[in-house]
Short mmCIF file of C-alpha atoms in Angstrom, two decimals:
data_model
loop_
_atom_site.label_atom_id
_atom_site.label_comp_id
_atom_site.label_asym_id
_atom_site.label_seq_id
_atom_site.Cartn_x
_atom_site.Cartn_y
_atom_site.Cartn_z
CA MET A 212 42.12 34.18 12.81
CA ALA A 213 39.07 34.00 14.64
CA LYS A 214 37.60 30.20 13.22
CA LEU A 215 41.12 29.20 14.14
CA MET A 216 40.88 30.87 18.14
CA ARG A 217 37.32 29.49 17.84
CA GLY A 218 38.66 25.51 17.20
CA ILE A 219 41.85 26.30 19.82
CA SER A 220 39.01 27.28 22.13
CA VAL A 221 36.98 24.14 22.03
CA CYS A 222 39.67 22.14 22.26
CA MET A 223 41.30 23.87 25.63
CA LEU A 224 37.88 23.48 26.72
CA VAL A 225 37.85 19.56 25.95
CA SER A 226 41.87 19.15 28.14
CA LEU A 227 40.82 21.48 31.26
CA SER A 228 37.87 18.69 31.75
CA PHE A 229 39.95 16.13 33.14
CA CYS A 230 41.65 18.05 35.74
CA ARG A 231 40.69 17.04 39.57
CA GLY A 232 41.32 19.22 42.29
CA ASP A 233 44.88 17.77 43.34
CA SER A 234 45.08 14.04 42.33
CA PHE A 235 47.13 13.03 39.75
CA LEU A 236 45.46 12.27 36.17
CA SER A 237 45.33 8.74 35.19
CA LEU A 238 47.90 7.75 32.25
CA ARG A 239 44.20 7.49 29.55
CA GLU A 240 43.60 11.22 30.29
CA MET A 241 47.42 11.93 30.05
CA GLU A 242 47.54 10.45 26.74
CA ASN A 243 43.55 12.06 26.26
CA LEU A 244 45.51 15.42 26.32
CA PHE A 245 48.34 14.52 24.41
CA ASP A 246 45.47 14.04 21.97
CA THR A 247 43.48 17.28 22.46
CA GLU A 248 47.92 18.42 21.49
CA GLN A 249 47.60 17.03 18.33
CA ASP A 250 44.21 17.71 17.06
CA LEU A 251 45.11 21.74 17.67
CA VAL A 252 48.00 21.03 15.39
CA LYS A 253 46.12 19.69 12.51
CA ALA A 254 43.00 23.09 13.39
CA VAL A 255 46.00 25.27 13.15
CA HIS A 256 47.77 22.74 10.10
CA SER A 257 43.86 22.91 8.40
CA TYR A 258 43.18 26.62 8.34
CA LEU A 259 47.46 27.64 7.00
CA LYS A 260 46.50 25.76 4.93
CA LEU A 261 42.56 27.00 3.45
CA ALA A 262 44.75 30.86 4.25
CA ASN A 263 47.65 29.52 2.23
CA PHE A 264 45.49 28.52 -0.59
CA GLU A 265 43.10 32.04 -0.61
CA LEU A 266 46.61 33.98 -0.71
CA ASP A 267 47.53 32.66 -3.63
CA ILE A 268 44.42 32.95 -5.34
CA ILE A 269 44.13 36.43 -3.74
CA LYS A 270 47.63 37.08 -5.02
CA GLY A 271 47.23 35.03 -8.99
CA ARG A 272 43.84 37.80 -8.99
CA TYR A 273 46.05 40.93 -7.84
CA LYS A 274 48.72 40.33 -10.73
CA GLU A 275 46.05 39.58 -13.36
CA LEU A 276 45.31 42.73 -12.29
CA SER A 277 48.55 44.83 -11.86
CA ARG A 278 48.60 43.18 -16.08
CA ILE A 279 46.43 45.03 -17.58
CA ARG A 280 46.66 48.51 -15.28
CA SER A 281 49.75 48.31 -16.82
CA GLU A 282 48.22 47.77 -20.57
CA ILE A 283 46.51 50.80 -19.59
CA LYS A 284 47.89 53.75 -20.86
CA ASP A 285 46.11 57.04 -20.86
CA PRO A 286 43.05 56.13 -18.75
CA ASN A 287 40.05 58.52 -21.35
CA LYS A 288 41.17 56.92 -24.08
CA TYR A 289 40.60 53.38 -22.96
CA VAL A 290 36.96 54.20 -21.66
CA GLU A 291 36.02 55.87 -24.93
CA ASN A 292 37.31 52.53 -26.02
CA PRO A 293 33.29 50.91 -25.71
CA ILE A 294 35.29 46.82 -25.30
CA ASN A 295 37.35 48.02 -23.09
CA ALA A 296 34.76 49.63 -21.19
CA TYR A 297 32.90 47.04 -21.33
CA SER A 298 35.22 44.66 -20.21
CA LEU A 299 35.71 47.01 -16.78
CA VAL A 300 32.22 47.34 -16.16
CA LYS A 301 32.48 42.62 -16.32
CA ARG A 302 35.27 43.05 -13.50
CA LEU A 303 33.79 44.87 -11.12
CA VAL A 304 30.29 43.65 -11.41
CA ASN A 305 31.26 39.32 -11.21
CA GLU A 306 35.42 38.98 -10.27
CA TRP A 307 35.73 42.03 -7.93
CA PRO A 308 32.66 40.92 -5.38
CA ALA A 309 34.67 37.89 -5.05
CA THR A 310 38.23 39.15 -4.58
CA PHE A 311 36.51 40.56 -1.07
CA ASN A 312 34.80 38.25 -0.09
CA LEU A 313 38.21 36.58 0.58
CA LEU A 314 39.37 39.33 1.82
CA GLU A 315 38.32 39.54 5.89
CA GLY A 316 37.84 42.54 6.88
CA SER A 317 38.13 44.42 4.02
CA GLU A 318 35.49 46.46 2.18
CA PRO A 319 35.24 48.27 -1.09
CA LYS A 320 35.60 52.91 -0.61
CA GLN A 321 33.15 52.14 -3.01
CA GLN A 322 29.49 50.68 -3.85
CA LEU A 323 30.05 47.50 -7.12
CA PRO A 324 27.73 48.42 -8.89
CA ASP A 325 25.16 45.68 -10.38
CA SER A 326 24.32 44.01 -12.91
CA SER A 327 22.05 46.33 -14.17
CA LEU A 328 24.92 48.35 -15.28
CA LEU A 329 26.34 45.88 -17.34
CA LYS A 330 22.90 45.33 -19.67
CA GLU A 331 23.47 49.36 -20.25
CA MET A 332 26.93 48.19 -21.59
CA VAL A 333 25.13 45.93 -23.91
CA SER A 334 22.48 49.00 -25.00
CA TRP A 335 25.69 51.98 -25.20
CA ILE A 336 28.01 49.27 -27.09
CA VAL A 337 24.89 48.97 -30.15
CA GLU A 338 24.76 52.25 -30.32
CA TRP A 339 28.17 52.89 -30.08
CA GLN A 340 28.24 50.34 -33.55
CA LEU A 341 25.30 51.61 -35.25
CA GLU A 342 27.24 55.36 -35.28
CA ASN A 343 31.09 54.97 -35.95
CA GLY A 344 29.23 52.50 -38.56
CA VAL A 345 31.81 49.03 -37.38
CA SER A 346 30.98 46.15 -38.03
CA ALA A 347 30.17 43.66 -35.58
CA GLU A 348 33.76 40.75 -36.68
CA THR A 349 35.63 44.36 -35.37
CA MET A 350 34.20 44.31 -32.51
CA ALA A 351 34.24 40.51 -30.88
CA GLN A 352 37.52 39.89 -32.93
CA GLY A 353 39.62 42.30 -30.29
CA LEU A 354 40.31 44.54 -34.17
CA LEU A 355 39.22 47.69 -32.91
CA ASN A 356 41.06 50.11 -32.79
CA GLY A 357 42.09 50.83 -29.17
CA THR A 358 40.94 47.70 -27.94
CA LEU A 359 43.69 46.35 -25.40
CA PRO A 360 44.08 42.10 -25.60
CA HIS A 361 42.96 41.64 -21.77
CA ALA A 362 39.27 43.70 -22.85
CA HIS A 363 37.98 40.63 -25.70
CA LEU A 364 35.14 39.76 -25.57
CA THR A 365 34.06 36.28 -25.37
CA ALA A 366 30.80 33.62 -26.53
CA GLY A 367 28.71 35.24 -23.91
CA ASP A 368 29.24 38.15 -24.23
CA CYS A 369 28.07 38.90 -28.23
CA TYR A 370 25.25 36.82 -26.94
CA ASP A 371 24.41 39.09 -24.47
CA ILE A 372 24.91 41.77 -27.37
CA ALA A 373 23.08 40.05 -30.58
CA VAL A 374 19.90 39.61 -28.17
CA TYR A 375 19.78 43.18 -27.01
CA CYS A 376 19.82 43.68 -31.06
CA TYR A 377 17.00 40.91 -31.08
CA HIS A 378 14.50 42.16 -29.07
CA SER A 379 14.73 46.40 -30.20
CA ARG A 380 14.50 44.73 -33.35
CA ARG A 381 18.08 44.96 -35.03
CA LEU A 382 17.41 41.65 -36.89
CA GLN A 383 20.69 42.36 -39.26
CA LEU A 384 22.57 43.71 -36.14
CA ALA A 385 21.51 40.25 -34.55
CA VAL A 386 22.22 38.33 -36.98
CA LYS A 387 26.08 39.13 -37.45
CA TRP A 388 27.15 39.38 -33.59
CA LEU A 389 24.84 35.58 -33.80
CA GLN A 390 27.58 33.69 -35.88
CA GLU A 391 30.31 35.75 -34.12
CA THR A 392 28.54 34.29 -31.46
CA HIS A 393 29.18 30.86 -33.22
CA LEU A 394 32.11 30.76 -34.84
CA LYS A 395 33.69 31.52 -30.98
CA ILE A 396 31.95 27.93 -29.38
CA ARG A 397 32.72 26.93 -32.51
CA ASP A 398 36.93 27.63 -32.81
CA SER A 399 37.57 28.53 -29.81
CA GLY A 400 35.83 25.86 -27.34
CA ASP A 401 34.28 29.43 -26.13
CA ASN A 402 31.48 27.80 -24.03
CA THR A 403 30.00 30.95 -22.43
CA ALA A 404 27.06 30.60 -24.27
CA SER A 405 24.56 28.29 -25.07
CA LEU A 406 24.95 26.57 -28.64
CA SER A 407 21.50 25.44 -28.98
CA ALA A 408 20.55 28.82 -27.40
CA VAL A 409 22.52 30.55 -30.55
CA LEU A 410 20.52 28.42 -33.36
CA GLU A 411 17.38 28.92 -32.48
CA TYR A 412 18.08 33.04 -31.94
CA SER A 413 19.73 32.77 -35.16
CA PHE A 414 16.66 30.24 -37.53
CA LEU A 415 14.17 33.71 -36.09
CA ALA A 416 16.37 36.28 -36.95
CA LYS A 417 17.36 35.07 -41.06
CA CYS A 418 13.02 34.42 -41.01
CA LEU A 419 12.34 37.36 -39.51
CA THR A 420 14.35 38.75 -42.65
CA GLY A 421 12.96 37.28 -45.00
CA ASP A 422 16.30 35.12 -45.46
CA LEU A 423 14.35 31.86 -45.86
CA ASP A 424 17.47 29.21 -46.93
CA GLY A 425 19.43 30.82 -44.17
CA SER A 426 16.24 30.15 -41.32
CA ILE A 427 16.01 26.37 -42.70
CA THR A 428 19.66 25.90 -42.28
CA ALA A 429 19.39 27.24 -39.06
CA PHE A 430 16.12 25.07 -38.95
CA LYS A 431 17.91 22.06 -38.57
CA SER A 432 20.76 22.70 -37.56
CA TYR A 433 19.39 24.03 -33.82
CA GLN A 434 16.66 20.57 -33.66
CA THR A 435 19.52 17.87 -34.44
CA ASN A 436 22.32 19.72 -31.43
CA GLN A 437 22.68 17.35 -28.59
CA ASP A 438 22.05 21.28 -26.44
CA SER A 439 18.80 21.79 -28.18
CA GLU A 440 16.69 22.40 -24.17
CA HIS A 441 16.51 26.34 -24.87
CA LEU A 442 13.64 28.49 -24.90
CA SER A 443 10.61 27.71 -26.25
CA LEU A 444 9.84 29.86 -29.54
CA LEU A 445 6.03 31.36 -27.67
CA GLU A 446 8.55 33.03 -25.20
CA LEU A 447 10.83 34.12 -27.77
CA VAL A 448 8.72 35.40 -30.51
CA ARG A 449 5.64 38.34 -30.17
CA GLU A 450 1.82 36.73 -31.70
CA TYR A 451 2.35 39.25 -34.81
CA GLU A 452 5.37 37.38 -35.76
CA LEU A 453 4.24 34.32 -34.53
CA LYS A 454 2.60 33.78 -37.99
CA GLU A 455 5.54 34.54 -39.73
CA VAL A 456 7.62 32.60 -37.48
CA GLN A 457 5.59 28.63 -38.73
CA LYS A 458 6.17 30.04 -41.63
CA CYS A 459 9.41 29.24 -41.57
CA LYS A 460 9.44 26.86 -38.99
CA THR A 461 7.12 25.15 -42.27
CA THR A 462 9.09 25.34 -44.43
CA ALA A 463 11.83 23.86 -43.16
CA LEU A 464 10.30 21.30 -42.16
CA GLU A 465 8.97 19.86 -45.15
CA ASP A 466 12.89 21.07 -47.24
CA GLN A 467 13.53 17.87 -45.04
CA LYS A 468 10.85 16.00 -45.47
CA VAL A 469 11.52 16.78 -49.37
CA LYS A 470 15.71 15.27 -49.19
CA ALA A 471 13.52 11.90 -46.68
CA SER A 472 12.09 11.14 -49.29
CA GLU A 473 15.55 11.59 -51.78
CA ARG A 474 16.53 9.75 -49.53
CA MET A 475 13.70 6.28 -49.88
CA HIS A 476 13.79 6.71 -53.97
CA GLU A 477 17.90 6.04 -53.52
CA LEU A 478 17.46 2.46 -51.86
CA CYS A 479 14.85 1.83 -52.81
CA GLU A 480 16.30 2.05 -56.60
CA ALA A 481 19.08 0.94 -55.77
CA ARG A 482 21.14 4.00 -56.56
CA VAL A 483 23.19 3.78 -53.49
CA ARG A 484 24.42 0.65 -51.61
CA TYR A 485 22.65 -0.18 -49.26
CA SER A 486 24.13 -1.60 -45.25
CA ARG A 487 24.22 -5.71 -44.79
CA SER A 488 23.65 -7.40 -42.25
CA ARG A 489 26.24 -6.31 -38.77
CA LEU A 490 25.69 -9.72 -37.44
CA CYS A 491 24.28 -12.96 -37.38
CA TYR A 492 22.93 -14.96 -34.56
CA CYS A 493 20.76 -17.28 -32.55
CA LEU A 494 18.97 -15.63 -29.37
CA HIS A 495 18.09 -17.81 -25.99
CA PHE A 496 18.16 -15.53 -23.27
CA ASN A 497 18.30 -18.98 -21.26
CA ASN A 498 14.51 -19.08 -22.67
CA PRO A 499 14.06 -22.95 -21.96
CA ILE A 500 12.04 -23.04 -25.16
CA LEU A 501 14.28 -21.48 -27.31
CA ARG A 502 16.46 -23.15 -25.87
CA LEU A 503 15.27 -26.60 -27.88
CA GLY A 504 14.40 -23.71 -31.40
CA PRO A 505 16.67 -20.76 -30.96
CA SER A 506 15.37 -17.80 -33.53
CA ARG A 507 18.22 -16.80 -36.01
CA VAL A 508 18.06 -13.21 -35.53
CA GLU A 509 20.08 -10.38 -38.30
CA GLU A 510 21.32 -7.57 -36.20
CA LEU A 511 20.52 -5.13 -39.52
CA ASN A 512 21.32 -1.45 -36.83
CA ALA A 513 23.18 -1.55 -33.21
CA ARG A 514 21.49 2.04 -32.56
CA PRO A 515 19.48 2.87 -33.01
CA PHE A 516 18.58 -1.83 -33.13
CA VAL A 517 17.11 -2.28 -35.37
CA ALA A 518 17.12 -6.72 -36.71
CA LEU A 519 15.27 -8.77 -38.33
CA ILE A 520 14.09 -12.19 -36.85
CA HIS A 521 12.82 -15.88 -39.27
CA ASN A 522 10.74 -18.40 -38.20
CA VAL A 523 8.47 -16.23 -36.62
CA LEU A 524 5.07 -17.20 -38.29
CA GLN A 525 3.81 -20.76 -38.70
CA GLU A 526 2.69 -20.78 -42.40
CA ASN A 527 -0.56 -22.28 -41.40
CA GLU A 528 -0.69 -19.00 -39.10
CA MET A 529 0.57 -16.98 -42.46
CA VAL A 530 -2.09 -18.85 -44.01
CA GLY A 531 -5.28 -18.34 -41.74
CA ILE A 532 -4.55 -14.84 -41.46
CA ILE A 533 -4.48 -13.68 -44.98
CA GLN A 534 -7.39 -15.93 -45.62
CA THR A 535 -9.63 -14.18 -42.60
CA SER A 536 -8.68 -11.05 -43.69
CA VAL A 537 -9.54 -11.22 -47.06
CA SER A 538 -13.24 -11.51 -46.10
CA GLN A 539 -12.35 -9.07 -44.08
CA MET A 540 -11.31 -6.38 -46.37
CA GLY A 541 -14.57 -7.96 -49.24
CA THR A 542 -16.71 -5.45 -46.28
CA LEU A 543 -13.87 -2.24 -47.66
CA ALA A 544 -14.62 0.65 -50.46
CA LYS A 545 -13.36 -0.95 -54.11
CA GLY A 546 -10.15 0.11 -53.84
CA GLU A 547 -8.56 -0.45 -49.97
CA ASN A 548 -6.60 -2.67 -49.38
CA GLY A 549 -6.53 -3.09 -45.04
CA PRO A 550 -5.63 -2.54 -42.65
CA VAL A 551 -8.28 -4.91 -41.26
CA LEU A 552 -7.89 -5.72 -37.46
CA LEU A 553 -6.55 -9.73 -36.72
CA THR A 554 -10.40 -10.60 -34.81
CA ASP A 555 -8.67 -14.01 -33.36
CA GLU A 556 -7.87 -13.22 -29.96
CA THR A 557 -6.05 -16.54 -29.75
CA LEU A 558 -3.89 -15.41 -32.65
CA ASN A 559 -3.36 -12.13 -31.00
CA LEU A 560 -2.26 -13.13 -27.03
CA ARG A 561 -0.50 -16.04 -29.36
CA LEU A 562 2.46 -13.67 -31.04
CA ASN A 563 2.05 -10.85 -28.95
CA ARG A 564 3.84 -13.57 -26.23
CA ARG A 565 5.90 -15.04 -28.38
CA MET A 566 7.18 -11.65 -29.85
CA SER A 567 8.29 -11.06 -26.01
CA MET A 568 10.07 -14.41 -25.37
CA LEU A 569 12.20 -13.02 -28.87
CA THR A 570 12.82 -9.01 -27.45
CA ASP A 571 13.25 -10.58 -24.13
CA LEU A 572 11.11 -7.58 -22.71
CA LYS A 573 11.41 -7.70 -19.09
CA LEU A 574 8.18 -5.26 -19.18
CA LYS A 575 4.73 -5.77 -18.09
CA VAL A 576 3.79 -5.23 -22.53
CA PHE A 577 0.89 -4.37 -24.11
CA SER A 578 0.07 -3.81 -27.50
CA GLU A 579 -1.78 -2.74 -29.95
CA THR A 580 -3.53 -5.49 -32.59
CA ASN A 581 -2.78 -6.53 -35.25
CA GLN A 582 -3.09 -5.58 -38.20
CA VAL A 583 -3.25 -6.53 -41.59
CA SER A 584 -2.86 -4.92 -45.24
CA LEU A 585 -2.21 -5.72 -48.16
CA ILE A 586 -0.31 -3.85 -50.83
CA ALA A 587 -0.87 -4.40 -54.00
CA SER A 588 1.63 -4.58 -57.22
CA GLY A 589 2.46 -0.24 -58.47
CA GLY A 590 2.20 2.55 -55.98
CA ASN A 591 3.59 6.05 -54.68
CA PHE A 592 6.96 5.78 -51.73
CA SER A 593 5.11 6.49 -48.44
CA SER A 594 7.54 7.18 -45.48
CA ILE A 595 6.27 7.34 -41.31
CA ASN A 596 7.80 8.20 -38.08
CA ASP A 597 6.73 5.70 -35.56
CA PHE A 598 7.39 8.33 -32.04
CA HIS A 599 4.69 10.04 -30.31
CA SER A 600 4.90 13.74 -28.63
CA LYS A 601 1.74 14.06 -27.31
CA GLU A 602 0.73 14.19 -24.06
CA TYR A 603 -2.41 11.95 -23.64
CA GLU A 604 -1.34 9.24 -25.98
CA LEU A 605 1.71 8.59 -24.27
CA SER A 606 -1.06 8.79 -20.19
CA THR A 607 -3.73 7.05 -22.16
CA GLN A 608 -1.86 4.15 -23.66
CA GLY A 609 0.99 3.34 -22.98
CA LEU A 610 5.32 4.29 -24.26
CA PRO A 611 5.35 3.20 -27.60
CA LEU A 612 9.11 0.81 -27.27
CA GLY A 613 9.31 -0.56 -30.77
CA LYS A 614 7.00 -1.67 -33.45
CA ILE A 615 7.02 -5.09 -35.05
CA ILE A 616 6.11 -6.09 -39.71
CA TYR A 617 5.61 -10.16 -40.00
CA PHE A 618 6.05 -10.58 -43.54
CA LEU A 619 2.92 -13.41 -44.47
CA ASN A 620 4.82 -13.67 -48.52
CA GLU A 621 7.21 -12.00 -49.71
CA PRO A 622 6.55 -10.51 -53.14
CA ALA A 623 8.68 -11.16 -56.73
CA ARG A 624 10.03 -7.92 -56.71
CA GLY A 625 9.76 -4.76 -54.50
CA GLY A 626 8.44 -3.71 -51.40
CA LEU A 627 11.12 -3.69 -49.57
CA THR A 628 10.94 -1.20 -46.00
CA VAL A 629 13.68 0.76 -45.40
CA PHE A 630 15.10 3.02 -42.81
CA PRO A 631 16.95 5.96 -44.83
CA SER A 632 19.20 7.87 -42.27
CA LEU A 633 20.16 4.46 -41.69
CA LYS A 634 20.96 3.34 -44.91
CA VAL A 635 19.34 0.03 -44.39
CA ALA A 636 17.15 -2.04 -46.49
CA VAL A 637 14.95 -4.83 -45.60
CA ALA A 638 13.41 -7.57 -47.69
CA PRO A 639 9.84 -9.12 -47.49
CA VAL A 640 10.82 -12.26 -46.15
CA LYS A 641 8.16 -14.67 -45.72
CA GLY A 642 7.07 -15.67 -42.25
CA SER A 643 10.26 -12.94 -40.51
CA ALA A 644 8.88 -9.83 -38.58
CA LEU A 645 11.51 -6.91 -38.88
CA PHE A 646 11.78 -5.54 -34.78
CA TRP A 647 13.08 -1.90 -34.16
CA PHE A 648 13.00 0.78 -31.72
CA ASN A 649 11.34 3.55 -31.79
CA PRO A 650 13.11 6.56 -30.09
CA LEU A 651 11.55 8.25 -26.73
CA VAL A 652 10.49 12.51 -27.29
CA ASN A 653 12.88 13.21 -25.21
CA GLN A 654 15.87 12.20 -27.14
CA GLY A 655 15.38 14.58 -29.01
CA PHE A 656 15.38 15.76 -33.24
CA GLU A 657 17.55 13.99 -34.68
CA SER A 658 17.27 10.69 -33.04
CA ILE A 659 13.91 11.29 -33.97
CA GLN A 660 14.35 11.86 -37.44
CA MET A 661 17.36 8.69 -38.14
CA MET A 662 14.06 6.55 -37.16
CA GLU A 663 11.91 7.62 -40.42
CA ARG A 664 10.85 4.93 -42.14
CA GLY A 665 9.93 4.20 -45.61
CA ASP A 666 7.86 2.08 -48.67
CA CYS A 667 9.33 0.98 -51.43
CA PRO A 668 6.04 -0.12 -54.04
CA VAL A 669 6.24 -3.88 -54.58
CA LEU A 670 7.64 -3.96 -58.74
CA LEU A 671 5.84 -7.48 -59.20
CA GLY A 672 3.48 -8.84 -56.83
CA SER A 673 1.73 -8.04 -53.75
CA LYS A 674 2.92 -8.30 -50.37
CA TRP A 675 0.80 -8.70 -47.28
CA VAL A 676 1.91 -7.32 -43.54
CA MET A 677 1.04 -7.59 -40.77
CA THR A 678 2.17 -4.83 -38.33
CA THR A 679 2.11 -3.41 -34.27
CA THR A 680 3.04 -1.50 -32.02
CA VAL A 681 5.14 -2.52 -28.63
CA ARG A 682 4.16 -0.43 -25.51
CA ASN A 683 4.63 0.03 -22.00
CA LYS A 684 2.09 0.79 -20.17
CA GLU A 685 3.19 1.91 -16.43
#
C-alpha cells in the first residue's frame, strides 16, 4: 500500500504543476491531466495485480501448511520420527522466511532457526539410524513407521546425509545413502542433487572401503557424465587417503585401456563390423583453385568429424619424401624407423597451405613440422589419444585443433588406422590424408575417449606415413 500511495503522490504533483493562478487551462494542459489520471489507474492496476499474485502464493502456502498440520495427529510421535522432524526444520529454515517476506509488517514471534540446525539434524538422523539399525533404503523411501506423506527425503537430503557419513568415516553407510540418492535422480527425476557429485563421492567411498570393482564402475560413470565439473579429489580426500584413491583411479584407467585395446583388436581382426563412409563429396569452399580441381572427401564420422581426403599428395612429392627419410633413418639406431622430420621447408609450407585450403580453417593456423615414419611388417597393436591438458603446452605451442596422417604408400595387407569407440577403420590410400578434429580439454572425458585411435599391425609389406598436428596459437 505504501508503494501505491507514493506512486499516486508523484502523479498528483505532476497534475498540480499545470495550475496557473485564476487563469483557465489550455486544451493541451487538460489532455495532460487526462493522461495523469490514466497513469494513476495503471498504477493501481499494477499494484492490484502484484498484490493478487502475492496473495495467491500466500493462499497456496497456507493451504499446503494446513494440509500438513491436519496430518499430524500426535505432535510428540510426529517429532520422534527423524524424517518428520527433519521435514519440520527444513520448513522453518527454508520456506517460512520466504513466506514472511510476502507478509508486509508481519514478523514471527519467535526467531526462526538457521541452516546450522539442519546440519545438526543430519547428524542426529545418522546417529538415530545406527542406534536403531534401520536401513538407508527404508528411510529414503519413506517406509519408516510413522513417516507422514509430506515428510519425504529428496535427493538433496539423501546426498547431504551421505556426505556427512563420508566425512565422519562411516563409509559403508555413505555408500548406501549415495545409492539412494542416485536412485532418486535416475528414477524420479529429482535434480536437487548433482549426479556428478554423487558419482564422485561413490568412487571415493567405495575405493576406501576396498570395493575396487565398485569404485571402477563409479569412476567410469563419473568421467563420462556431462555434469562432471564438481570438486577435485584434493578437495575431498585427506592426505592419508590420497595413495589409496590414486591406486583405485589408476586401476580404473588401466581397465579402460584394456577394454579399448580389446575393441581395437576386434576392428583390426575384422571380428566386428566397422562403419563405412557416411558421405562422399567434392569440396571447393568457393576457392578458385579448388573449383578447378576439387578434392574428393570421404566423411567417416560427423561428430566428431573424421574424413579421408583423397589426392592430397602428388607422386613426385611422395617419392621425394620417402627417399629423403630413408637417408635420415640410416643415422638412427638399429631397428628404429623414425619418426624423422621432413627437412624440406618449402614442401612443409606448401603442404600446410594445401591442408589449410582443404579444411577451410579460417584461423591463424600453423602446424608442427611433418614427421615421417616407416611401419614395418609385424609389430604390436598401438593406441594413442590426441589431446593436451597441460596449460603450459596450450600456452606455448597453441591449441591442438586437429591431426593429419598422410599415407605415402599402401601396404599389401593390414596397417589400418582405427577409432574403436567410433567403430571407424581406415585403410591406407596412397596420396590421401586422414584428418580429424581433436576434442578440447574442456569437452569432458567421454569426448576424449571417443577419439582414441590405434594402428593395426602391417601384415604384409610396409607402411609409410607422415603426420602433423594442426595448431592455433592465439
